[in-house]
Amino acid sequence: MVVLGLIGCGVISDSYLTGAARSGLVRMKSVADIRPEAAAAQAAKYNVAAVSIDDLLADPDISIVINLTVPMAHADVDHRILAAGKHVYSEKPLAATFAEGQAVLADAAKRGLRVGCAPDTFMGAGHQACRHAIDSGRVGRIVNGVATVMSHGMEHWHPNPDFFFQPGGGPILDLGVYYVTNLVQLLGPVKTVTAIAGRGSETRTITSEPRAGEVIPVTVNTTVNGVLGFVSGAQIVLSTSWDVWKHRRLPFELYGSEGSLLVPDPNFFGGAPMISARDGEFEALDIAAHPFGVPNRALRDGREVADYRIIGLLDMACAIGAGRPHRASGELALHVLEVLEAFDRSSAEGRHIAMATTCTQPVPVPLGKSEEVFVG
Ligand SMILES: NC(=O)c1ccc[n+]([C@@H]2O[C@H](COP(=O)([O-])OP(=O)(O)OC[C@H]3O[C@@H](n4cnc5c(N)ncnc54)[C@H](O)[C@@H]3O)[C@@H](O)[C@H]2O)c1
């Protein structure tokens, strides 16, 4: 069994600690945080050890460390994990900047260690069913598409929303990352990005507890609209914003030469994709044959969703043992980070930005029922 450590015991650590406890492939041994009280609280809740970051990194049992710190700390913490001789699995984005992400991958390559990175939602049943529909030619060649992620921000629910409005945050890096990662798994790598970016306000007032009323600065763009040109020839419009109170746009539509595909929200693993043959009625695309689609978590608004965060790491753990590539890879995350950063660059420089990186389209997740699909 692969032994894990975790650094960064904030909001999202619950998903990983729950996911690790549910898995028969890994064992979470210890957790750490620059706030020792945060580590102690999660350790008590999930029956693991709370240790210092140095002790976690020095533990010879631990082979993979999960980095769930805030985006601006991702690269620093990754370098420390790699220097300790351990593989890294990071929350998204890979780093706050493309240059930092490149340095992390170079460090890992030099040491012969792996980097894995969220999001792994594209490995869920809803998105794998769409991949299968595209690969089997049901909608023909994807020519066009629209993806949208818009709301009024994060300061109404997250207890410490500052990082969302600092470099490494903003809707394009924080949420666009799910859409672009899923687009790359569905369509392959991106060739060019063209965009306009701006912001609705220079400050935000926190309305969540415990800091309700506190005003925080906004130092990143919060409305970013652009067009991705794929190597395949597909053109996809991506709209991301935290300046929108209400809208009626679907998360994700792809238009092919033989039909259309309604892709579920790539923030989650399941969903209800739909497909049309040419201009026929939309029909449900069956996701039941694919693993990681059954709802297992209730959201704040009561909706039941599939949350299997950690399957990218489980795949990486099995891939290390088998000597095969893993799907939620550093290479994929770095390409996606270059794409995301290109939205701001395109806007600032007033031109199309050509990508310097590319990546291999991750291979589809095999059909099956559980994490055992990664073992075989
Ligand atoms: N909250 C979500 O719903 C969500 C969902 C998906 C992904 N993410 C991603 O997960 C990451 C963490 O998000 P979160 O919402 O849990 O944030 P959070 O602020 O709740 O937690 C971050 C934790 O990291 C710790 N930390 C910060 N810098 C550190 C350092 N240098 N060394 C050790 N610990 C450090 C903080 O003390 C804090 O406990 C972010 O990259 C975010 O984009 C969050």
PDB file of C-alpha atoms in Angstrom, residues 16 89-92 115-132 134-135 175-188 252 263-271 273 287 290-293 306-316 324-334 336 359-366 374:
ATOM      1  CA  TYR A  16      -8.648  14.216   0.037  1.00  0.00           C
ATOM      2  CA  TYR A  89       0.505  15.510  -6.144  1.00  0.00           C
ATOM      3  CA  SER A  90      -0.654  19.155  -6.085  1.00  0.00           C
ATOM      4  CA  GLU A  91      -3.986  20.891  -6.077  1.00  0.00           C
ATOM      5  CA  LYS A  92      -4.530  23.197  -9.034  1.00  0.00           C
ATOM      6  CA  VAL A 115       4.445  15.373 -10.456  1.00  0.00           C
ATOM      7  CA  GLY A 116       0.694  14.899 -10.539  1.00  0.00           C
ATOM      8  CA  CYS A 117      -1.812  17.733 -10.411  1.00  0.00           C
ATOM      9  CA  ALA A 118      -5.527  18.354 -10.005  1.00  0.00           C
ATOM     10  CA  PRO A 119      -8.019  18.673 -11.519  1.00  0.00           C
ATOM     11  CA  ASP A 120      -8.724  14.987 -11.890  1.00  0.00           C
ATOM     12  CA  THR A 121     -12.439  15.622 -12.527  1.00  0.00           C
ATOM     13  CA  PHE A 122     -11.853  14.870 -16.224  1.00  0.00           C
ATOM     14  CA  MET A 123     -11.304  11.248 -15.152  1.00  0.00           C
ATOM     15  CA  GLY A 124     -14.884  11.062 -13.854  1.00  0.00           C
ATOM     16  CA  ALA A 125     -17.702   9.190 -15.561  1.00  0.00           C
ATOM     17  CA  GLY A 126     -19.449  12.246 -17.059  1.00  0.00           C
ATOM     18  CA  HIS A 127     -16.340  13.422 -18.894  1.00  0.00           C
ATOM     19  CA  GLN A 128     -15.039   9.980 -19.836  1.00  0.00           C
ATOM     20  CA  ALA A 129     -18.430   9.226 -21.437  1.00  0.00           C
ATOM     21  CA  CYS A 130     -18.010  12.401 -23.538  1.00  0.00           C
ATOM     22  CA  ARG A 131     -14.470  11.373 -24.446  1.00  0.00           C
ATOM     23  CA  HIS A 132     -15.762   7.960 -25.533  1.00  0.00           C
ATOM     24  CA  ILE A 134     -15.899  11.809 -29.400  1.00  0.00           C
ATOM     25  CA  ASP A 135     -13.313   9.043 -29.875  1.00  0.00           C
ATOM     26  CA  LEU A 175     -12.088  27.591 -12.367  1.00  0.00           C
ATOM     27  CA  GLY A 176     -11.023  27.941 -16.016  1.00  0.00           C
ATOM     28  CA  VAL A 177      -8.467  25.257 -15.129  1.00  0.00           C
ATOM     29  CA  TYR A 178     -11.263  22.614 -14.937  1.00  0.00           C
ATOM     30  CA  TYR A 179     -12.617  23.576 -18.354  1.00  0.00           C
ATOM     31  CA  VAL A 180      -9.266  23.814 -20.138  1.00  0.00           C
ATOM     32  CA  THR A 181      -8.020  20.542 -18.614  1.00  0.00           C
ATOM     33  CA  ASN A 182     -11.198  18.791 -19.738  1.00  0.00           C
ATOM     34  CA  LEU A 183     -10.957  20.359 -23.198  1.00  0.00           C
ATOM     35  CA  VAL A 184      -7.389  19.073 -23.566  1.00  0.00           C
ATOM     36  CA  GLN A 185      -8.426  15.563 -22.505  1.00  0.00           C
ATOM     37  CA  LEU A 186     -11.326  15.691 -25.000  1.00  0.00           C
ATOM     38  CA  LEU A 187      -9.655  17.465 -27.940  1.00  0.00           C
ATOM     39  CA  GLY A 188      -5.885  17.372 -27.408  1.00  0.00           C
ATOM     40  CA  PHE A 252     -20.075  23.313 -21.728  1.00  0.00           C
ATOM     41  CA  VAL A 263     -20.676  18.192 -21.465  1.00  0.00           C
ATOM     42  CA  PRO A 264     -21.402  18.298 -17.702  1.00  0.00           C
ATOM     43  CA  ASP A 265     -19.805  20.803 -15.311  1.00  0.00           C
ATOM     44  CA  PRO A 266     -16.101  19.815 -15.193  1.00  0.00           C
ATOM     45  CA  ASN A 267     -15.878  20.966 -11.572  1.00  0.00           C
ATOM     46  CA  PHE A 268     -17.491  17.588 -10.787  1.00  0.00           C
ATOM     47  CA  PHE A 269     -16.921  13.984 -11.842  1.00  0.00           C
ATOM     48  CA  GLY A 270     -20.408  12.844 -12.846  1.00  0.00           C
ATOM     49  CA  GLY A 271     -23.300  14.762 -14.373  1.00  0.00           C
ATOM     50  CA  PRO A 273     -24.126  14.616 -20.627  1.00  0.00           C
ATOM     51  CA  ILE A 287     -22.337   7.252 -18.038  1.00  0.00           C
ATOM     52  CA  HIS A 290     -17.630   4.442 -16.500  1.00  0.00           C
ATOM     53  CA  PRO A 291     -16.293   4.565 -12.923  1.00  0.00           C
ATOM     54  CA  PHE A 292     -16.449   7.630 -10.617  1.00  0.00           C
ATOM     55  CA  GLY A 293     -19.865   9.018 -11.539  1.00  0.00           C
ATOM     56  CA  ALA A 306     -19.912  12.917  -7.549  1.00  0.00           C
ATOM     57  CA  ASP A 307     -16.714  13.986  -5.728  1.00  0.00           C
ATOM     58  CA  TYR A 308     -13.860  11.541  -6.256  1.00  0.00           C
ATOM     59  CA  ARG A 309     -10.988  14.043  -5.766  1.00  0.00           C
ATOM     60  CA  ILE A 310      -7.851  11.933  -5.267  1.00  0.00           C
ATOM     61  CA  ILE A 311      -8.377   9.507  -8.208  1.00  0.00           C
ATOM     62  CA  GLY A 312      -5.654  11.378 -10.131  1.00  0.00           C
ATOM     63  CA  LEU A 313      -3.312  10.513  -7.279  1.00  0.00           C
ATOM     64  CA  LEU A 314      -4.516   6.870  -7.131  1.00  0.00           C
ATOM     65  CA  ASP A 315      -3.815   6.581 -10.859  1.00  0.00           C
ATOM     66  CA  MET A 316      -0.351   8.112 -10.300  1.00  0.00           C
ATOM     67  CA  ARG A 324       3.374   3.715 -17.068  1.00  0.00           C
ATOM     68  CA  PRO A 325       2.427   7.402 -17.503  1.00  0.00           C
ATOM     69  CA  HIS A 326      -0.264   8.819 -15.203  1.00  0.00           C
ATOM     70  CA  ARG A 327      -3.219  10.821 -16.494  1.00  0.00           C
ATOM     71  CA  ALA A 328      -3.418  13.929 -14.248  1.00  0.00           C
ATOM     72  CA  SER A 329       0.219  14.617 -15.058  1.00  0.00           C
ATOM     73  CA  GLY A 330       2.555  17.562 -14.509  1.00  0.00           C
ATOM     74  CA  GLU A 331       2.982  17.765 -18.294  1.00  0.00           C
ATOM     75  CA  LEU A 332      -0.795  18.220 -18.768  1.00  0.00           C
ATOM     76  CA  ALA A 333      -1.007  20.701 -15.870  1.00  0.00           C
ATOM     77  CA  LEU A 334       1.912  22.779 -17.203  1.00  0.00           C
ATOM     78  CA  VAL A 336      -2.949  24.009 -19.137  1.00  0.00           C
ATOM     79  CA  CYS A 359       1.133  17.572 -24.041  1.00  0.00           C
ATOM     80  CA  THR A 360      -0.024  14.061 -24.713  1.00  0.00           C
ATOM     81  CA  GLN A 361      -3.813  13.628 -24.509  1.00  0.00           C
ATOM     82  CA  PRO A 362      -4.304  11.485 -21.366  1.00  0.00           C
ATOM     83  CA  VAL A 363      -5.460   7.969 -22.247  1.00  0.00           C
ATOM     84  CA  PRO A 364      -9.116   7.237 -21.392  1.00  0.00           C
ATOM     85  CA  VAL A 365      -9.935   5.695 -18.011  1.00  0.00           C
ATOM     86  CA  PRO A 366     -10.870   2.020 -18.564  1.00  0.00           C
ATOM     87  CA  PHE A 374      -6.042   1.775 -12.261  1.00  0.00           C
TER      88      PHE A 374
END
